[in-house]
mmCIF file with all atom_site columns, C-alpha atoms in Angstrom:
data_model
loop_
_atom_site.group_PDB
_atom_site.id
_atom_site.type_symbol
_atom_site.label_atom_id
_atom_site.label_alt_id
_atom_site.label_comp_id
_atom_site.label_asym_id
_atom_site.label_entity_id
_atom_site.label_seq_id
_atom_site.pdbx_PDB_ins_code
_atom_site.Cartn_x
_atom_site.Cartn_y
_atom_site.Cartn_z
_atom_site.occupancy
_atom_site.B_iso_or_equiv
_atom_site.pdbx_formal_charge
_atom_site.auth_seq_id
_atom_site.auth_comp_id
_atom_site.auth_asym_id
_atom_site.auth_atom_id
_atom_site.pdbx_PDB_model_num
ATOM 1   C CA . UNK F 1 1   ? -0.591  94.205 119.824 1.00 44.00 ? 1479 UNK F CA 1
ATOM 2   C CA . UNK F 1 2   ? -4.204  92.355 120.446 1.00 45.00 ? 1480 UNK F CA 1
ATOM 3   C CA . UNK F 1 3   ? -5.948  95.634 121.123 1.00 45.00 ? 1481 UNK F CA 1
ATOM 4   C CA . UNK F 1 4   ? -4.219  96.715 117.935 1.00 48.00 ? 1482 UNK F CA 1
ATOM 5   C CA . UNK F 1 5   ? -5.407  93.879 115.795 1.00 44.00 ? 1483 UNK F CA 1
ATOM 6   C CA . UNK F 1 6   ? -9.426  93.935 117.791 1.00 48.00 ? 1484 UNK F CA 1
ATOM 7   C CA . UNK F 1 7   ? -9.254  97.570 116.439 1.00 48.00 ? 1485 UNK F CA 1
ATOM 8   C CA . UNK F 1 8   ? -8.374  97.574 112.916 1.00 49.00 ? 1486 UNK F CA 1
ATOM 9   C CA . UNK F 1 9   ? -11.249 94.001 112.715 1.00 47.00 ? 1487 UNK F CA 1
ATOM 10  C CA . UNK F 1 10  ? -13.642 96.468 114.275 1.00 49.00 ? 1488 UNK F CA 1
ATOM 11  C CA . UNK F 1 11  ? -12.795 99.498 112.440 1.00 51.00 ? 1489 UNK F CA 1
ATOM 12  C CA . UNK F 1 12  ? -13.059 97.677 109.068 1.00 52.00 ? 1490 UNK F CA 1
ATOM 13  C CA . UNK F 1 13  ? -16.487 96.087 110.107 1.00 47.00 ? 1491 UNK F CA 1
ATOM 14  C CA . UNK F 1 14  ? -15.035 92.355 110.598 1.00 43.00 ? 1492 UNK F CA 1
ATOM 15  C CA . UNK F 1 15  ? -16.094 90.246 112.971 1.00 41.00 ? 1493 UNK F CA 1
ATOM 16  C CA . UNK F 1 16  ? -18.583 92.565 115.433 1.00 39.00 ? 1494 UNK F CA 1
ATOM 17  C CA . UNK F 1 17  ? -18.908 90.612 118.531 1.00 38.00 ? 1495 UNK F CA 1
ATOM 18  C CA . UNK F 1 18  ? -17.775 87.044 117.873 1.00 37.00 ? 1496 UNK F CA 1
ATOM 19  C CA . UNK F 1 19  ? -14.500 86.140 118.236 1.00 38.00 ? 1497 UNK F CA 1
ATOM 20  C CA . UNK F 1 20  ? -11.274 86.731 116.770 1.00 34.00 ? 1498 UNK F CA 1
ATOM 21  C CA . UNK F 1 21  ? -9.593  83.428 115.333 1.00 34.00 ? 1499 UNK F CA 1
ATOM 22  C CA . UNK F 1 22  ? -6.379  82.989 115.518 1.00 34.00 ? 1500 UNK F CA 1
ATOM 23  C CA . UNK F 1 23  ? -3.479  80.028 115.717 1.00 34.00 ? 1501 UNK F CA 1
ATOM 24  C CA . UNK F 1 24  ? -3.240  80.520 119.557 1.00 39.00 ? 1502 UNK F CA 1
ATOM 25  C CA . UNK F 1 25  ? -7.259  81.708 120.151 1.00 41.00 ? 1503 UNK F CA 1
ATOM 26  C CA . UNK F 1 26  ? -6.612  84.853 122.133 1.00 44.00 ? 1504 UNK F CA 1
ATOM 27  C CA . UNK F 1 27  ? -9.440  86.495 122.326 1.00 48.00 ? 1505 UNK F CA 1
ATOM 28  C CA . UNK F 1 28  ? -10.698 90.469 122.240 1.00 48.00 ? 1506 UNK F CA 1
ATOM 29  C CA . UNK F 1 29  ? -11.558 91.250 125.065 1.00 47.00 ? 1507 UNK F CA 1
ATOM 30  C CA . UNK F 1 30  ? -13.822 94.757 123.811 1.00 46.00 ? 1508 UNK F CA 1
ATOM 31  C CA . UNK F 1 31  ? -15.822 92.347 122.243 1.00 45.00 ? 1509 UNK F CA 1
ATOM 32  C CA . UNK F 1 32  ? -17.513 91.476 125.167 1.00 48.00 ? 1510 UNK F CA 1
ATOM 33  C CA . UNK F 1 33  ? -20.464 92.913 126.337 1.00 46.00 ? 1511 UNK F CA 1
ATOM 34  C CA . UNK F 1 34  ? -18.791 93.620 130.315 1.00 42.00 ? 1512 UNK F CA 1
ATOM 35  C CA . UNK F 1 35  ? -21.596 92.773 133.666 1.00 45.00 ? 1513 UNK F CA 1
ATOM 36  C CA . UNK F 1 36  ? -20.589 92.929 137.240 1.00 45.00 ? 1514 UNK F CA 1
ATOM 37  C CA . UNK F 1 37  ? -18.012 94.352 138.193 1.00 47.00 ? 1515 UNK F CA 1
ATOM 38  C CA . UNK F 1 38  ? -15.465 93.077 135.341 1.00 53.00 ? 1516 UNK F CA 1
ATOM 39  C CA . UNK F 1 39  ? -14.227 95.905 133.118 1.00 77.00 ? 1517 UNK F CA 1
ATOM 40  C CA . UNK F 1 40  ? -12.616 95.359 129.614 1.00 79.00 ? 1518 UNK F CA 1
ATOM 41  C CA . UNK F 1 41  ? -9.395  95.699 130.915 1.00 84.00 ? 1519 UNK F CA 1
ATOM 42  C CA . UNK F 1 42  ? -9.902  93.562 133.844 1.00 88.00 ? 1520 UNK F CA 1
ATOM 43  C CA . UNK F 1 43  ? -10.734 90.926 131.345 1.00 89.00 ? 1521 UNK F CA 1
ATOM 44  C CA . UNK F 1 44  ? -7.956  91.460 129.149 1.00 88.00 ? 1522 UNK F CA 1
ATOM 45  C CA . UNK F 1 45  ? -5.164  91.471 131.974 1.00 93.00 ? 1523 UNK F CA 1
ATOM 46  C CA . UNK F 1 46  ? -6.638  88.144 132.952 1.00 93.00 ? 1524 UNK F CA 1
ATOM 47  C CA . UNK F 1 47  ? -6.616  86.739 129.146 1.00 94.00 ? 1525 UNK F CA 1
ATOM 48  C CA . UNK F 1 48  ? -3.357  87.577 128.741 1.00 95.00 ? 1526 UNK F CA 1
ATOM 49  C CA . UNK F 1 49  ? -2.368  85.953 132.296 1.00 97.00 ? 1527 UNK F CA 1
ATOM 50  C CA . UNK F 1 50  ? -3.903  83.083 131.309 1.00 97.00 ? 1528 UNK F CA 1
ATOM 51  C CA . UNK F 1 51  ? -1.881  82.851 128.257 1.00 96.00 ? 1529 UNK F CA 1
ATOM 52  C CA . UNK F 1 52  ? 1.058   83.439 129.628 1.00 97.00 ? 1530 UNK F CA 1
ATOM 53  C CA . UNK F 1 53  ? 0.203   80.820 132.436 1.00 97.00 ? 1531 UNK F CA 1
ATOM 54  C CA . UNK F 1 54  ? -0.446  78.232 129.753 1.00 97.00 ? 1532 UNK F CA 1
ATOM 55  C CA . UNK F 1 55  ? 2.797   78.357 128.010 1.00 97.00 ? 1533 UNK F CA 1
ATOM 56  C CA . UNK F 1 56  ? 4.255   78.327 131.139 1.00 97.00 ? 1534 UNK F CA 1
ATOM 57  C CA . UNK F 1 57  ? 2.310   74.813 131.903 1.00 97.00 ? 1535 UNK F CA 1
ATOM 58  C CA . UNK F 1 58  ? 2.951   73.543 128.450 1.00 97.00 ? 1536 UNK F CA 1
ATOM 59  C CA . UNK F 1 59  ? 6.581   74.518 128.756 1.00 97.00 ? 1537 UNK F CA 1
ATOM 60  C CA . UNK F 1 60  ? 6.817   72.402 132.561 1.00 97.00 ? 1538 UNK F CA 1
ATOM 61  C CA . UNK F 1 61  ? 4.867   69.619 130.731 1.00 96.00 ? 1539 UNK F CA 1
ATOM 62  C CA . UNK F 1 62  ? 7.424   69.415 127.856 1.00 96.00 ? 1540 UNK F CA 1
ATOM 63  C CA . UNK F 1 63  ? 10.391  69.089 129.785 1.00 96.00 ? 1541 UNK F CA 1
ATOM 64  C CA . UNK F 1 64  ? 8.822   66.373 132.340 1.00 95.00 ? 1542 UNK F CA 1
ATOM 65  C CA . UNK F 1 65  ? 8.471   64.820 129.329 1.00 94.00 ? 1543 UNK F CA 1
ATOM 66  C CA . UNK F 1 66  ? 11.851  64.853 128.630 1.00 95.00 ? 1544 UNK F CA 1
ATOM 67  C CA . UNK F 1 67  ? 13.300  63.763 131.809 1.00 94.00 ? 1545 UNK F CA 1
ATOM 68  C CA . UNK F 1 68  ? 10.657  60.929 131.445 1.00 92.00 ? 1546 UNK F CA 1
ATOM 69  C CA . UNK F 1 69  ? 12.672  57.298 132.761 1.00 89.00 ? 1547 UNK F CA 1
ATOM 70  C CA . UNK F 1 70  ? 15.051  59.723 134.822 1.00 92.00 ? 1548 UNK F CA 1
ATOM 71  C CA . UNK F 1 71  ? 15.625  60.768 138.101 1.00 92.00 ? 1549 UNK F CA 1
ATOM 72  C CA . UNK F 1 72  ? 14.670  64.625 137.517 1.00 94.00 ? 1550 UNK F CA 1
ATOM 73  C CA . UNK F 1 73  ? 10.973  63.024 136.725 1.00 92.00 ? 1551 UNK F CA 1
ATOM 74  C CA . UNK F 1 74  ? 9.158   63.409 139.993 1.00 91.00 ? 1552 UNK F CA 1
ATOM 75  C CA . UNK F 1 75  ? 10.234  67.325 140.571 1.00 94.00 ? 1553 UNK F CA 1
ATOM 76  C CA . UNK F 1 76  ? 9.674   67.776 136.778 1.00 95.00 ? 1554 UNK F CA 1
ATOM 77  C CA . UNK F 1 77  ? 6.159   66.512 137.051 1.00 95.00 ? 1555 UNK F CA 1
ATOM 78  C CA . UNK F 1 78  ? 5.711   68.191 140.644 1.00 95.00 ? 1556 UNK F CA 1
ATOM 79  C CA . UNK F 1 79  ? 6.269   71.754 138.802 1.00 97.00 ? 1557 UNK F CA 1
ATOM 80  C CA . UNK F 1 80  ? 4.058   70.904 135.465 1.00 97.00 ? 1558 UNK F CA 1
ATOM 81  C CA . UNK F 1 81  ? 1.321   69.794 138.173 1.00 96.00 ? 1559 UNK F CA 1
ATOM 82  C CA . UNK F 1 82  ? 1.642   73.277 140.073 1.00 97.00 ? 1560 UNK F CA 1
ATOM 83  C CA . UNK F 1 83  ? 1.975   75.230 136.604 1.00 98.00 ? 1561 UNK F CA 1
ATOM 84  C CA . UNK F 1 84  ? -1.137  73.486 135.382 1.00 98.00 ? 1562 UNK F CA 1
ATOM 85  C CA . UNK F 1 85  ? -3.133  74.156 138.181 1.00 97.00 ? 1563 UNK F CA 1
ATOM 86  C CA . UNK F 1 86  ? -2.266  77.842 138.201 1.00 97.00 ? 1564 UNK F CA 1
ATOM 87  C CA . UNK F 1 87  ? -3.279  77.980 134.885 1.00 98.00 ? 1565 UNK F CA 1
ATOM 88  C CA . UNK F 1 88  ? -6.994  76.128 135.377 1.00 98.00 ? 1566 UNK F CA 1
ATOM 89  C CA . UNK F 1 89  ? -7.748  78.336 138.612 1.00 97.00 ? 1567 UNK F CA 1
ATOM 90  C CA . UNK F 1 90  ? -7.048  81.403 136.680 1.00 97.00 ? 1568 UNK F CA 1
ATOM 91  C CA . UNK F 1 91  ? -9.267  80.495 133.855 1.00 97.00 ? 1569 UNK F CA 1
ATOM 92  C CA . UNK F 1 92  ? -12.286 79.308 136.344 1.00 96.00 ? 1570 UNK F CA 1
ATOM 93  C CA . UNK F 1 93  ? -11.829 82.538 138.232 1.00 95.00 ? 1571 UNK F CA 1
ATOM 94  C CA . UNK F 1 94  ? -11.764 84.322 134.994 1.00 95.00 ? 1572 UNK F CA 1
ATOM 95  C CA . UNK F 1 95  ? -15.302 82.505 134.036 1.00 94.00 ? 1573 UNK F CA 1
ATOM 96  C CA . UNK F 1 96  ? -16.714 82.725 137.516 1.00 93.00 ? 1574 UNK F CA 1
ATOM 97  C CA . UNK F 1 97  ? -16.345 87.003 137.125 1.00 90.00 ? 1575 UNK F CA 1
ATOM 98  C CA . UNK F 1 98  ? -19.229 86.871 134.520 1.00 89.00 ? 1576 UNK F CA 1
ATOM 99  C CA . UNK F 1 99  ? -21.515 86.373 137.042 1.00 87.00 ? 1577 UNK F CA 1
ATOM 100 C CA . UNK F 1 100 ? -24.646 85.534 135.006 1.00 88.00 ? 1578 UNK F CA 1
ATOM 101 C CA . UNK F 1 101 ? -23.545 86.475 131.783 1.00 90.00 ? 1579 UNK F CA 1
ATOM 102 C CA . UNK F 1 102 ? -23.524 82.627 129.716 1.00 92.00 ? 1580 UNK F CA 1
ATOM 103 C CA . UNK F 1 103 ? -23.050 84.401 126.473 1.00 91.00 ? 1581 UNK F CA 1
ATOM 104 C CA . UNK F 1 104 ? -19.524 86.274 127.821 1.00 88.00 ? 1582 UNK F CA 1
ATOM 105 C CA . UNK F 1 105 ? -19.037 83.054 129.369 1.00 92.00 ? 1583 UNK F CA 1
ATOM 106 C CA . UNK F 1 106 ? -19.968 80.676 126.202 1.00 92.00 ? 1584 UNK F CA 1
ATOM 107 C CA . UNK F 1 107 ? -17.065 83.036 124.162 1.00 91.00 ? 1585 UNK F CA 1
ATOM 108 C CA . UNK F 1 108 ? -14.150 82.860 126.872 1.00 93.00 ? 1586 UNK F CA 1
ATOM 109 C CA . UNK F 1 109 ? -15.310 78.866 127.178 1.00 94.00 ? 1587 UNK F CA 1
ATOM 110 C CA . UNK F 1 110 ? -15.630 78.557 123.395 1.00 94.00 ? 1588 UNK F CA 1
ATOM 111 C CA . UNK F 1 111 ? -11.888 80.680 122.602 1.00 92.00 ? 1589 UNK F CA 1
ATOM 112 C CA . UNK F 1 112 ? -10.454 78.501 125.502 1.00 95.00 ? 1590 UNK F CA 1
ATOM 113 C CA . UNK F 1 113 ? -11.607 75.792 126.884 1.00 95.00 ? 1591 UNK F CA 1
ATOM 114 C CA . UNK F 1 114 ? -10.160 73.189 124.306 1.00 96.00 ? 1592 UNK F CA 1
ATOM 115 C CA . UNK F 1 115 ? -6.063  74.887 125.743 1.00 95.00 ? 1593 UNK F CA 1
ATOM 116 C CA . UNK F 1 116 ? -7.402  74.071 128.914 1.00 97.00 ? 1594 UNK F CA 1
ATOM 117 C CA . UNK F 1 117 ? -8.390  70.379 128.686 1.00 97.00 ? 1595 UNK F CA 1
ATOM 118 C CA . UNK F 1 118 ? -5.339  70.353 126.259 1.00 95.00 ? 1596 UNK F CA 1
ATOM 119 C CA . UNK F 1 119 ? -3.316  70.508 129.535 1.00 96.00 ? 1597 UNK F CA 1
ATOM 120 C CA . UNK F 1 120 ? -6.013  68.507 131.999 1.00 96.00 ? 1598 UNK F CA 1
ATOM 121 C CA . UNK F 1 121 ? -5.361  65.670 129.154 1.00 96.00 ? 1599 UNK F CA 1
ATOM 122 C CA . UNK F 1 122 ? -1.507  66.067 129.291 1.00 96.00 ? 1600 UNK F CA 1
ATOM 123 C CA . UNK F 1 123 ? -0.955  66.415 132.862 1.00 95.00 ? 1601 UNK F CA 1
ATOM 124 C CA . UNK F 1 124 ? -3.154  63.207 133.321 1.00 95.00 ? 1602 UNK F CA 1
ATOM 125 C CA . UNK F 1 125 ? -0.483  61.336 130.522 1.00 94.00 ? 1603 UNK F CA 1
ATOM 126 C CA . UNK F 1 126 ? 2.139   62.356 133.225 1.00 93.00 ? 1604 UNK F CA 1
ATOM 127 C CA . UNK F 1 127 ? 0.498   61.462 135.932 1.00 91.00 ? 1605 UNK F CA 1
ATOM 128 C CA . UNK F 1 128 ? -0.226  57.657 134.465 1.00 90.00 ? 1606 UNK F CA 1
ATOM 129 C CA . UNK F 1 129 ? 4.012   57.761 133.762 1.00 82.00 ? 1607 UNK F CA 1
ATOM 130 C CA . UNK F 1 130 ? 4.622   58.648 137.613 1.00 78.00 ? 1608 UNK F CA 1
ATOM 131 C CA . UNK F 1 131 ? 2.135   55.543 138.475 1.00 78.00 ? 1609 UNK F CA 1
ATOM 132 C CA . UNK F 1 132 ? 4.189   53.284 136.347 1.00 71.00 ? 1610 UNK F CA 1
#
């Protein structure tokens, strides 16, 4: 469905090589200009990882939440903490592939950086409940 959607932008002339907005900023990965050894479809298995891996951390985030005051709270907030961290090393190995490349970097920083300190800032909220 998101090469479907990159292609009919591209093949009506829309957005050339920016980005592709969108409620959950998923990116296209053809509109990349590829270096190294990262293909297109490289970086668009690891985009769509890294969504998936997000949900996954917002999902483990949500329920610690709710068992928040309980006695489910410490393995709740054990798995958010592993689910999080998968996420983050995913999305600095996907930046660290483009090399020297700061303006492939810039877009994949720009389309998701802010979902990534989303979940730095709500793992820390956790993490200042477990103190408590």
């Amino acid at each position: 469905m998101l090469l479907r959607v990159c292609r009919q932008i591209a093949q009506a002339g829309g957005l050339g090589p920016t980005l592709i907005p969108t409620t959950t900023a998923v990116v296209c990965p053809r509109m990349f200009r590829i270096r190294n050894s990262s293909s297109a479809a490289d970086i668009e298995k690891s985009l769509e990882n890294i969504n998936g891996l997000f949900v996954e951390a917002r999902d483990e985030i949500e329920y610690a939440n709710e068992d928040l005051e309980t006695v489910y709270f410490n393995e709740s907030f054990k798995e958010a903490k592993e689910r999080v961290h998968s996420c983050l090393d995913a999305y600095k190995e996907l930046l660290d592939s483009f090399g020297d490349d700061e303006q492939g970097r810039g877009k994949i920083e720009r389309s998701m950086g802010m979902k990534m300190e989303q979940l730095k800032a709500e793992l820390d909220l956790l993490d200042k409940h477990l103190l408590e």
